[in-house]
Amino acid sequence: MPSTRNELDAKDLAILELVQRHGDWSHAEIGRQIGLSVSAVNDRIRRLVADKTITSWAATIDPAALGLHLLAFVNVLIDRSEAIPTFTAAIGEYAEIQECHHLAGEWNYLLKVRVRTTAELERFISDELKAKLKVTRTFTTIALDSIKDTHALSVRP
Amino acid sequence: MPSTRNELDAKDLAILELVQRHGDWSHAEIGRQIGLSVSAVNDRIRRLVADKTITSWAATIDPAALGLHLLAFVNVLIDRSEAIPTFTAAIGEYAEIQECHHLAGEWNYLLKVRVRTTAELERFISDELKAKLKVTRTFTTIALDSIKDTHALSVRP
DNA sequence: CCTGAAAGAGAAGCTCG
DNA sequence: CGAGCTTCTCTTTCAGG
């Protein structure tokens, strides 16, 4: 078995472009758009999933419908290096953390956090990040509005 | 038609929790997990979509499979207010921009950008953001690694 | 990559607890 | 309100060329 991933041809890219925006379209619909038979689309999608080029399928939910009206970006600094493994291991457990990226530069991590209220954000930062996870310092920025918020990637030849 | 959205009960939340992580599961499978019949699941999901509680379905693609090896967060400052409508209108056109949030604080916007190389990032910032979109100043941070990167939301009663 | 047949899932109807 | 059941339709899956 090849450890290198197969190259993606133009039709694979066209499929990826469609499914990342319309994960609910039938293979027939996709095939119609890009000029492929249903089973060809089926074969390709199956290969892309086996490849792990497609890693998952998901429904996108409106945060407001769940009362998650506050979006914040929290920069995190952790001074003591022994606190880092605990921190990275715990991130997955927090449903309010949508993203956690390890950064180059002044701060260690950038968190994208969704909560209901500022009180909840305050509690999350104080009790969870600082108290439990031994975060040294944080710098938080509130998002007023999201112009764009997708996971769709740039699909180009 | 009611403009107010219906309240979500515990089973709606359970469905949302499942479909935001497993958008490809059949209604039968979902029903099995939460103790509902296929048609009950069917009805509820349909209502959640009509509601716009579920806004879309999507396949998640591994950025590395598309050669998008560089993730950067670009803080944007726009001094001249007349440049803002052009900026916000153009954001949607750029496939390399995954997210654009309007911020409270020192910077106007935070962009989450995925490109192939640092050269591409440089070109994007200089030619697109600064030259075309009249961005005054930028501050860019590179992500070394993503501990977590999901759109799944905190689903709680 | 296609055709063609079989299995499976979703949608809509209904009746019954 | 949801379960259960039937029927129809569309989709997915799997031969085999």
GROMACS .gro file of N, CA, C and O in nm, chain A residues 47-154:
model
  432
   47ARG      N    1  -1.309   0.670  -0.235
   47ARG     CA    2  -1.164   0.673  -0.231
   47ARG      C    3  -1.114   0.794  -0.150
   47ARG      O    4  -1.020   0.783  -0.071
   48LEU      N    5  -1.180   0.907  -0.168
   48LEU     CA    6  -1.139   1.027  -0.094
   48LEU      C    7  -1.159   1.010   0.057
   48LEU      O    8  -1.082   1.064   0.137
   49VAL      N    9  -1.261   0.935   0.094
   49VAL     CA   10  -1.282   0.908   0.236
   49VAL      C   11  -1.178   0.808   0.287
   49VAL      O   12  -1.120   0.828   0.395
   50ALA      N   13  -1.150   0.704   0.210
   50ALA     CA   14  -1.051   0.604   0.248
   50ALA      C   15  -0.912   0.668   0.262
   50ALA      O   16  -0.836   0.638   0.354
   51ASP      N   17  -0.882   0.754   0.168
   51ASP     CA   18  -0.763   0.841   0.168
   51ASP      C   19  -0.744   0.928   0.289
   51ASP      O   20  -0.638   0.984   0.310
   52LYS      N   21  -0.853   0.958   0.352
   52LYS     CA   22  -0.863   1.064   0.455
   52LYS      C   23  -0.842   1.203   0.395
   52LYS      O   24  -0.796   1.294   0.463
   53THR      N   25  -0.869   1.216   0.268
   53THR     CA   26  -0.875   1.350   0.210
   53THR      C   27  -1.002   1.416   0.264
   53THR      O   28  -1.001   1.530   0.308
   54ILE      N   29  -1.112   1.340   0.262
   54ILE     CA   30  -1.232   1.381   0.334
   54ILE      C   31  -1.224   1.317   0.472
   54ILE      O   32  -1.215   1.195   0.484
   55THR      N   33  -1.222   1.401   0.575
   55THR     CA   34  -1.203   1.347   0.710
   55THR      C   35  -1.332   1.324   0.786
   55THR      O   36  -1.336   1.243   0.878
   56SER      N   37  -1.436   1.398   0.751
   56SER     CA   38  -1.563   1.379   0.821
   56SER      C   39  -1.676   1.447   0.746
   56SER      O   40  -1.654   1.524   0.653
   57TRP      N   41  -1.797   1.416   0.790
   57TRP     CA   42  -1.917   1.482   0.739
   57TRP      C   43  -1.987   1.548   0.857
   57TRP      O   44  -1.991   1.491   0.966
   58ALA      N   45  -2.039   1.666   0.834
   58ALA     CA   46  -2.094   1.739   0.947
   58ALA      C   47  -2.210   1.827   0.907
   58ALA      O   48  -2.214   1.881   0.796
   59ALA      N   49  -2.304   1.840   0.998
   59ALA     CA   50  -2.407   1.942   0.985
   59ALA      C   51  -2.354   2.069   1.050
   59ALA      O   52  -2.294   2.062   1.158
   60THR      N   53  -2.374   2.182   0.986
   60THR     CA   54  -2.335   2.310   1.045
   60THR      C   55  -2.455   2.369   1.117
   60THR      O   56  -2.564   2.376   1.061
   61ILE      N   57  -2.434   2.408   1.241
   61ILE     CA   58  -2.543   2.458   1.324
   61ILE      C   59  -2.525   2.606   1.349
   61ILE      O   60  -2.413   2.653   1.370
   62ASP      N   61  -2.635   2.678   1.347
   62ASP     CA   62  -2.633   2.821   1.377
   62ASP      C   63  -2.607   2.841   1.526
   62ASP      O   64  -2.689   2.801   1.608
   63PRO      N   65  -2.497   2.905   1.562
   63PRO     CA   66  -2.465   2.924   1.704
   63PRO      C   67  -2.578   2.995   1.779
   63PRO      O   68  -2.606   2.962   1.895
   64ALA      N   69  -2.643   3.089   1.713
   64ALA     CA   70  -2.750   3.165   1.779
   64ALA      C   71  -2.865   3.075   1.822
   64ALA      O   72  -2.931   3.099   1.923
   65ALA      N   73  -2.889   2.969   1.745
   65ALA     CA   74  -2.998   2.877   1.779
   65ALA      C   75  -2.972   2.807   1.911
   65ALA      O   76  -3.065   2.760   1.977
   66LEU      N   77  -2.847   2.799   1.950
   66LEU     CA   78  -2.811   2.736   2.077
   66LEU      C   79  -2.781   2.840   2.185
   66LEU      O   80  -2.735   2.807   2.293
   67GLY      N   81  -2.808   2.966   2.151
   67GLY     CA   82  -2.785   3.072   2.249
   67GLY      C   83  -2.640   3.112   2.264
   67GLY      O   84  -2.603   3.186   2.355
   68LEU      N   85  -2.555   3.063   2.172
   68LEU     CA   86  -2.412   3.095   2.181
   68LEU      C   87  -2.385   3.228   2.111
   68LEU      O   88  -2.337   3.233   1.999
   69HIS      N   89  -2.417   3.335   2.181
   69HIS     CA   90  -2.416   3.467   2.119
   69HIS      C   91  -2.281   3.536   2.127
   69HIS      O   92  -2.262   3.643   2.070
   70LEU      N   93  -2.190   3.476   2.201
   70LEU     CA   94  -2.061   3.542   2.221
   70LEU      C   95  -1.948   3.460   2.160
   70LEU      O   96  -1.929   3.343   2.193
   71LEU      N   97  -1.875   3.524   2.069
   71LEU     CA   98  -1.757   3.460   2.009
   71LEU      C   99  -1.634   3.537   2.053
   71LEU      O  100  -1.628   3.660   2.039
   72ALA      N  101  -1.538   3.466   2.107
   72ALA     CA  102  -1.417   3.533   2.156
   72ALA      C  103  -1.292   3.459   2.109
   72ALA      O  104  -1.294   3.336   2.094
   73PHE      N  105  -1.188   3.535   2.085
   73PHE     CA  106  -1.058   3.477   2.056
   73PHE      C  107  -0.969   3.502   2.176
   73PHE      O  108  -0.949   3.617   2.218
   74VAL      N  109  -0.922   3.394   2.233
   74VAL     CA  110  -0.842   3.403   2.355
   74VAL      C  111  -0.698   3.361   2.326
   74VAL      O  112  -0.672   3.244   2.295
   75ASN      N  113  -0.608   3.457   2.336
   75ASN     CA  114  -0.466   3.425   2.325
   75ASN      C  115  -0.418   3.376   2.461
   75ASN      O  116  -0.452   3.435   2.564
   76VAL      N  117  -0.340   3.272   2.458
   76VAL     CA  118  -0.301   3.205   2.581
   76VAL      C  119  -0.149   3.201   2.592
   76VAL      O  120  -0.080   3.169   2.495
   77LEU      N  121  -0.100   3.234   2.710
   77LEU     CA  122   0.042   3.218   2.739
   77LEU      C  123   0.058   3.121   2.856
   77LEU      O  124  -0.007   3.138   2.960
   78ILE      N  125   0.141   3.022   2.836
   78ILE     CA  126   0.170   2.928   2.944
   78ILE      C  127   0.321   2.932   2.969
   78ILE      O  128   0.400   2.896   2.883
   79ASP      N  129   0.358   2.980   3.087
   79ASP     CA  130   0.500   2.995   3.118
   79ASP      C  131   0.567   2.862   3.150
   79ASP      O  132   0.674   2.831   3.101
   80ARG      N  133   0.497   2.785   3.234
   80ARG     CA  134   0.561   2.662   3.281
   80ARG      C  135   0.539   2.550   3.180
   80ARG      O  136   0.426   2.506   3.157
   81SER      N  137   0.647   2.502   3.123
   81SER     CA  138   0.636   2.405   3.013
   81SER      C  139   0.572   2.275   3.059
   81SER      O  140   0.512   2.204   2.979
   82GLU      N  141   0.580   2.246   3.188
   82GLU     CA  142   0.519   2.121   3.236
   82GLU      C  143   0.366   2.129   3.235
   82GLU      O  144   0.298   2.026   3.246
   83ALA      N  145   0.311   2.249   3.219
   83ALA     CA  146   0.165   2.263   3.214
   83ALA      C  147   0.110   2.237   3.073
   83ALA      O  148  -0.010   2.220   3.054
   84ILE      N  149   0.198   2.232   2.976
   84ILE     CA  150   0.153   2.223   2.836
   84ILE      C  151   0.085   2.091   2.800
   84ILE      O  152  -0.022   2.092   2.739
   85PRO      N  153   0.142   1.977   2.839
   85PRO     CA  154   0.074   1.851   2.805
   85PRO      C  155  -0.068   1.844   2.861
   85PRO      O  156  -0.160   1.799   2.793
   86THR      N  157  -0.084   1.888   2.985
   86THR     CA  158  -0.218   1.891   3.046
   86THR      C  159  -0.311   1.979   2.965
   86THR      O  160  -0.426   1.942   2.938
   87PHE      N  161  -0.260   2.094   2.928
   87PHE     CA  162  -0.340   2.189   2.852
   87PHE      C  163  -0.386   2.129   2.719
   87PHE      O  164  -0.506   2.123   2.690
   88THR      N  165  -0.293   2.079   2.641
   88THR     CA  166  -0.330   2.028   2.508
   88THR      C  167  -0.422   1.907   2.519
   88THR      O  168  -0.511   1.890   2.436
   89ALA      N  169  -0.401   1.826   2.622
   89ALA     CA  170  -0.486   1.709   2.639
   89ALA      C  171  -0.629   1.748   2.676
   89ALA      O  172  -0.724   1.680   2.639
   90ALA      N  173  -0.644   1.858   2.749
   90ALA     CA  174  -0.775   1.897   2.800
   90ALA      C  175  -0.861   1.970   2.697
   90ALA      O  176  -0.984   1.971   2.708
   91ILE      N  177  -0.797   2.030   2.599
   91ILE     CA  178  -0.867   2.112   2.500
   91ILE      C  179  -0.986   2.041   2.436
   91ILE      O  180  -1.094   2.097   2.420
   92GLY      N  181  -0.965   1.915   2.403
   92GLY     CA  182  -1.070   1.837   2.338
   92GLY      C  183  -1.197   1.824   2.421
   92GLY      O  184  -1.306   1.811   2.367
   93GLU      N  185  -1.182   1.830   2.552
   93GLU     CA  186  -1.296   1.811   2.642
   93GLU      C  187  -1.389   1.932   2.647
   93GLU      O  188  -1.503   1.920   2.688
   94TYR      N  189  -1.335   2.048   2.612
   94TYR     CA  190  -1.414   2.169   2.625
   94TYR      C  191  -1.495   2.196   2.499
   94TYR      O  192  -1.440   2.233   2.396
   95ALA      N  193  -1.625   2.181   2.510
   95ALA     CA  194  -1.711   2.202   2.393
   95ALA      C  195  -1.714   2.348   2.352
   95ALA      O  196  -1.741   2.380   2.236
   96GLU      N  197  -1.686   2.439   2.445
   96GLU     CA  198  -1.688   2.582   2.412
   96GLU      C  199  -1.569   2.622   2.326
   96GLU      O  200  -1.571   2.727   2.263
   97ILE      N  201  -1.465   2.538   2.323
   97ILE     CA  202  -1.349   2.566   2.239
   97ILE      C  203  -1.369   2.504   2.102
   97ILE      O  204  -1.374   2.382   2.087
   98GLN      N  205  -1.384   2.589   2.001
   98GLN     CA  206  -1.402   2.538   1.866
   98GLN      C  207  -1.268   2.513   1.800
   98GLN      O  208  -1.254   2.421   1.720
   99GLU      N  209  -1.173   2.599   1.830
   99GLU     CA  210  -1.042   2.584   1.769
   99GLU      C  211  -0.934   2.615   1.872
   99GLU      O  212  -0.953   2.698   1.960
  100CYS      N  213  -0.823   2.546   1.856
  100CYS     CA  214  -0.706   2.576   1.937
  100CYS      C  215  -0.583   2.555   1.850
  100CYS      O  216  -0.557   2.444   1.804
  101HIS      N  217  -0.514   2.663   1.823
  101HIS     CA  218  -0.397   2.658   1.735
  101HIS      C  219  -0.272   2.697   1.813
  101HIS      O  220  -0.273   2.795   1.889
  102HIS      N  221  -0.169   2.620   1.792
  102HIS     CA  222  -0.039   2.651   1.851
  102HIS      C  223   0.027   2.757   1.764
  102HIS      O  224   0.042   2.739   1.644
  103LEU      N  225   0.065   2.866   1.827
  103LEU     CA  226   0.112   2.981   1.750
  103LEU      C  227   0.263   3.000   1.756
  103LEU      O  228   0.326   2.968   1.856
  104ALA      N  229   0.316   3.057   1.649
  104ALA     CA  230   0.450   3.113   1.653
  104ALA      C  231   0.436   3.257   1.700
  104ALA      O  232   0.345   3.327   1.657
  105GLY      N  233   0.525   3.298   1.790
  105GLY     CA  234   0.521   3.438   1.833
  105GLY      C  235   0.497   3.453   1.981
  105GLY      O  236   0.518   3.361   2.060
  106GLU      N  237   0.449   3.567   2.015
  106GLU     CA  238   0.436   3.612   2.153
  106GLU      C  239   0.348   3.523   2.241
  106GLU      O  240   0.374   3.503   2.359
  107TRP      N  241   0.240   3.471   2.181
  107TRP     CA  242   0.148   3.387   2.258
  107TRP      C  243   0.164   3.241   2.218
  107TRP      O  244   0.199   3.211   2.105
  108ASN      N  245   0.133   3.153   2.312
  108ASN     CA  246   0.146   3.010   2.283
  108ASN      C  247   0.032   2.956   2.198
  108ASN      O  248   0.053   2.881   2.104
  109TYR      N  249  -0.089   2.992   2.238
  109TYR     CA  250  -0.206   2.935   2.171
  109TYR      C  251  -0.311   3.040   2.142
  109TYR      O  252  -0.322   3.140   2.215
  110LEU      N  253  -0.387   3.014   2.038
  110LEU     CA  254  -0.504   3.096   2.010
  110LEU      C  255  -0.627   3.007   2.018
  110LEU      O  256  -0.634   2.904   1.951
  111LEU      N  257  -0.722   3.046   2.102
  111LEU     CA  258  -0.846   2.970   2.115
  111LEU      C  259  -0.961   3.047   2.053
  111LEU      O  260  -0.972   3.168   2.071
  112LYS      N  261  -1.045   2.976   1.982
  112LYS     CA  262  -1.171   3.032   1.936
  112LYS      C  263  -1.279   2.973   2.025
  112LYS      O  264  -1.298   2.851   2.027
  113VAL      N  265  -1.347   3.059   2.097
  113VAL     CA  266  -1.437   3.014   2.204
  113VAL      C  267  -1.577   3.068   2.182
  113VAL      O  268  -1.596   3.186   2.154
  114ARG      N  269  -1.676   2.981   2.195
  114ARG     CA  270  -1.816   3.026   2.187
  114ARG      C  271  -1.888   2.997   2.317
  114ARG      O  272  -1.892   2.883   2.362
  115VAL      N  273  -1.945   3.102   2.374
  115VAL     CA  274  -2.023   3.088   2.496
  115VAL      C  275  -2.149   3.172   2.486
  115VAL      O  276  -2.169   3.243   2.386
  116ARG      N  277  -2.233   3.162   2.589
  116ARG     CA  278  -2.360   3.234   2.586
  116ARG      C  279  -2.345   3.381   2.625
  116ARG      O  280  -2.405   3.468   2.564
  117THR      N  281  -2.270   3.403   2.730
  117THR     CA  282  -2.265   3.537   2.789
  117THR      C  283  -2.122   3.573   2.829
  117THR      O  284  -2.035   3.487   2.838
  118THR      N  285  -2.104   3.699   2.859
  118THR     CA  286  -1.973   3.744   2.907
  118THR      C  287  -1.941   3.681   3.042
  118THR      O  288  -1.825   3.653   3.072
  119ALA      N  289  -2.044   3.659   3.122
  119ALA     CA  290  -2.021   3.593   3.252
  119ALA      C  291  -1.965   3.453   3.232
  119ALA      O  292  -1.873   3.410   3.302
  120GLU      N  293  -2.018   3.383   3.133
  120GLU     CA  294  -1.967   3.250   3.104
  120GLU      C  295  -1.824   3.255   3.054
  120GLU      O  296  -1.743   3.166   3.085
  121LEU      N  297  -1.793   3.356   2.975
  121LEU     CA  298  -1.657   3.370   2.924
  121LEU      C  299  -1.560   3.396   3.039
  121LEU      O  300  -1.454   3.334   3.048
  122GLU      N  301  -1.601   3.485   3.127
  122GLU     CA  302  -1.520   3.518   3.246
  122GLU      C  303  -1.494   3.392   3.329
  122GLU      O  304  -1.382   3.363   3.369
  123ARG      N  305  -1.601   3.315   3.348
  123ARG     CA  306  -1.585   3.193   3.427
  123ARG      C  307  -1.492   3.093   3.356
  123ARG      O  308  -1.406   3.030   3.420
  124PHE      N  309  -1.508   3.082   3.228
  124PHE     CA  310  -1.424   2.989   3.151
  124PHE      C  311  -1.275   3.027   3.163
  124PHE      O  312  -1.189   2.941   3.186
  125ILE      N  313  -1.248   3.154   3.148
  125ILE     CA  314  -1.108   3.198   3.153
  125ILE      C  315  -1.050   3.184   3.294
  125ILE      O  316  -0.940   3.132   3.312
  126SER      N  317  -1.126   3.226   3.393
  126SER     CA  318  -1.074   3.221   3.530
  126SER      C  319  -1.065   3.080   3.585
  126SER      O  320  -0.960   3.035   3.629
  127ASP      N  321  -1.179   3.011   3.579
  127ASP     CA  322  -1.185   2.881   3.645
  127ASP      C  323  -1.120   2.771   3.564
  127ASP      O  324  -1.052   2.684   3.619
  128GLU      N  325  -1.143   2.773   3.434
  128GLU     CA  326  -1.091   2.663   3.353
  128GLU      C  327  -0.949   2.692   3.306
  128GLU      O  328  -0.856   2.619   3.340
  129LEU      N  329  -0.932   2.796   3.228
  129LEU     CA  330  -0.799   2.821   3.173
  129LEU      C  331  -0.696   2.850   3.282
  129LEU      O  332  -0.592   2.783   3.290
  130LYS      N  333  -0.725   2.947   3.366
  130LYS     CA  334  -0.623   2.989   3.462
  130LYS      C  335  -0.611   2.893   3.581
  130LYS      O  336  -0.501   2.847   3.614
  131ALA      N  337  -0.725   2.862   3.644
  131ALA     CA  338  -0.716   2.777   3.763
  131ALA      C  339  -0.681   2.632   3.726
  131ALA      O  340  -0.579   2.579   3.768
  132LYS      N  341  -0.765   2.570   3.644
  132LYS     CA  342  -0.742   2.427   3.615
  132LYS      C  343  -0.625   2.403   3.523
  132LYS      O  344  -0.546   2.311   3.544
  133LEU      N  345  -0.615   2.482   3.416
  133LEU     CA  346  -0.515   2.450   3.314
  133LEU      C  347  -0.384   2.526   3.330
  133LEU      O  348  -0.297   2.518   3.244
  134LYS      N  349  -0.371   2.600   3.436
  134LYS     CA  350  -0.244   2.665   3.470
  134LYS      C  351  -0.194   2.758   3.360
  134LYS      O  352  -0.073   2.768   3.334
  135VAL      N  353  -0.289   2.826   3.296
  135VAL     CA  354  -0.251   2.927   3.198
  135VAL      C  355  -0.200   3.050   3.271
  135VAL      O  356  -0.262   3.097   3.366
  136THR      N  357  -0.086   3.102   3.227
  136THR     CA  358  -0.023   3.216   3.296
  136THR      C  359  -0.098   3.346   3.268
  136THR      O  360  -0.132   3.421   3.359
  137ARG      N  361  -0.123   3.369   3.138
  137ARG     CA  362  -0.183   3.496   3.100
  137ARG      C  363  -0.272   3.476   2.978
  137ARG      O  364  -0.247   3.386   2.898
  138THR      N  365  -0.373   3.558   2.966
  138THR     CA  366  -0.460   3.552   2.848
  138THR      C  367  -0.483   3.693   2.795
  138THR      O  368  -0.474   3.791   2.869
  139PHE      N  369  -0.513   3.697   2.667
  139PHE     CA  370  -0.553   3.823   2.606
  139PHE      C  371  -0.673   3.792   2.517
  139PHE      O  372  -0.662   3.714   2.423
  140THR      N  373  -0.785   3.852   2.550
  140THR     CA  374  -0.911   3.813   2.487
  140THR      C  375  -0.966   3.923   2.398
  140THR      O  376  -0.968   4.040   2.437
  141THR      N  377  -1.009   3.883   2.280
  141THR     CA  378  -1.074   3.977   2.189
  141THR      C  379  -1.212   3.924   2.155
  141THR      O  380  -1.229   3.806   2.124
  142ILE      N  381  -1.309   4.014   2.161
  142ILE     CA  382  -1.447   3.977   2.132
  142ILE      C  383  -1.477   4.003   1.985
  142ILE      O  384  -1.438   4.107   1.931
  143ALA      N  385  -1.545   3.908   1.922
  143ALA     CA  386  -1.590   3.931   1.784
  143ALA      C  387  -1.729   3.992   1.787
  143ALA      O  388  -1.817   3.943   1.858
  144LEU      N  389  -1.745   4.099   1.712
  144LEU     CA  390  -1.874   4.169   1.707
  144LEU      C  391  -1.965   4.106   1.603
  144LEU      O  392  -2.086   4.111   1.615
  145ASP      N  393  -1.903   4.047   1.502
  145ASP     CA  394  -1.981   3.998   1.389
  145ASP      C  395  -1.889   3.910   1.305
  145ASP      O  396  -1.769   3.936   1.297
  146SER      N  397  -1.947   3.807   1.242
  146SER     CA  398  -1.865   3.723   1.155
  146SER      C  399  -1.904   3.745   1.010
  146SER      O  400  -2.017   3.715   0.970
  147ILE      N  401  -1.810   3.798   0.933
  147ILE     CA  402  -1.833   3.822   0.791
  147ILE      C  403  -1.832   3.689   0.716
  147ILE      O  404  -1.904   3.669   0.619
  148LYS      N  405  -1.747   3.601   0.764
  148LYS     CA  406  -1.731   3.470   0.699
  148LYS      C  407  -1.686   3.372   0.805
  148LYS      O  408  -1.604   3.408   0.890
  149ASP      N  409  -1.739   3.252   0.801
  149ASP     CA  410  -1.701   3.152   0.900
  149ASP      C  411  -1.729   3.014   0.842
  149ASP      O  412  -1.836   2.958   0.860
  150THR      N  413  -1.631   2.962   0.771
  150THR     CA  414  -1.651   2.835   0.702
  150THR      C  415  -1.530   2.746   0.724
  150THR      O  416  -1.425   2.793   0.770
  151HIS      N  417  -1.545   2.621   0.692
  151HIS     CA  418  -1.430   2.531   0.688
  151HIS      C  419  -1.394   2.496   0.544
  151HIS      O  420  -1.302   2.418   0.521
  152ALA      N  421  -1.467   2.552   0.451
  152ALA     CA  422  -1.439   2.522   0.311
  152ALA      C  423  -1.299   2.571   0.275
  152ALA      O  424  -1.256   2.678   0.317
  153LEU      N  425  -1.230   2.490   0.198
  153LEU     CA  426  -1.092   2.521   0.162
  153LEU      C  427  -1.083   2.567   0.018
  153LEU      O  428  -1.171   2.540  -0.063
  154SER      N  429  -0.973   2.631  -0.011
  154SER     CA  430  -0.944   2.673  -0.146
  154SER      C  431  -0.907   2.551  -0.229
  154SER      O  432  -0.805   2.488  -0.206
   0.00000   0.00000   0.00000
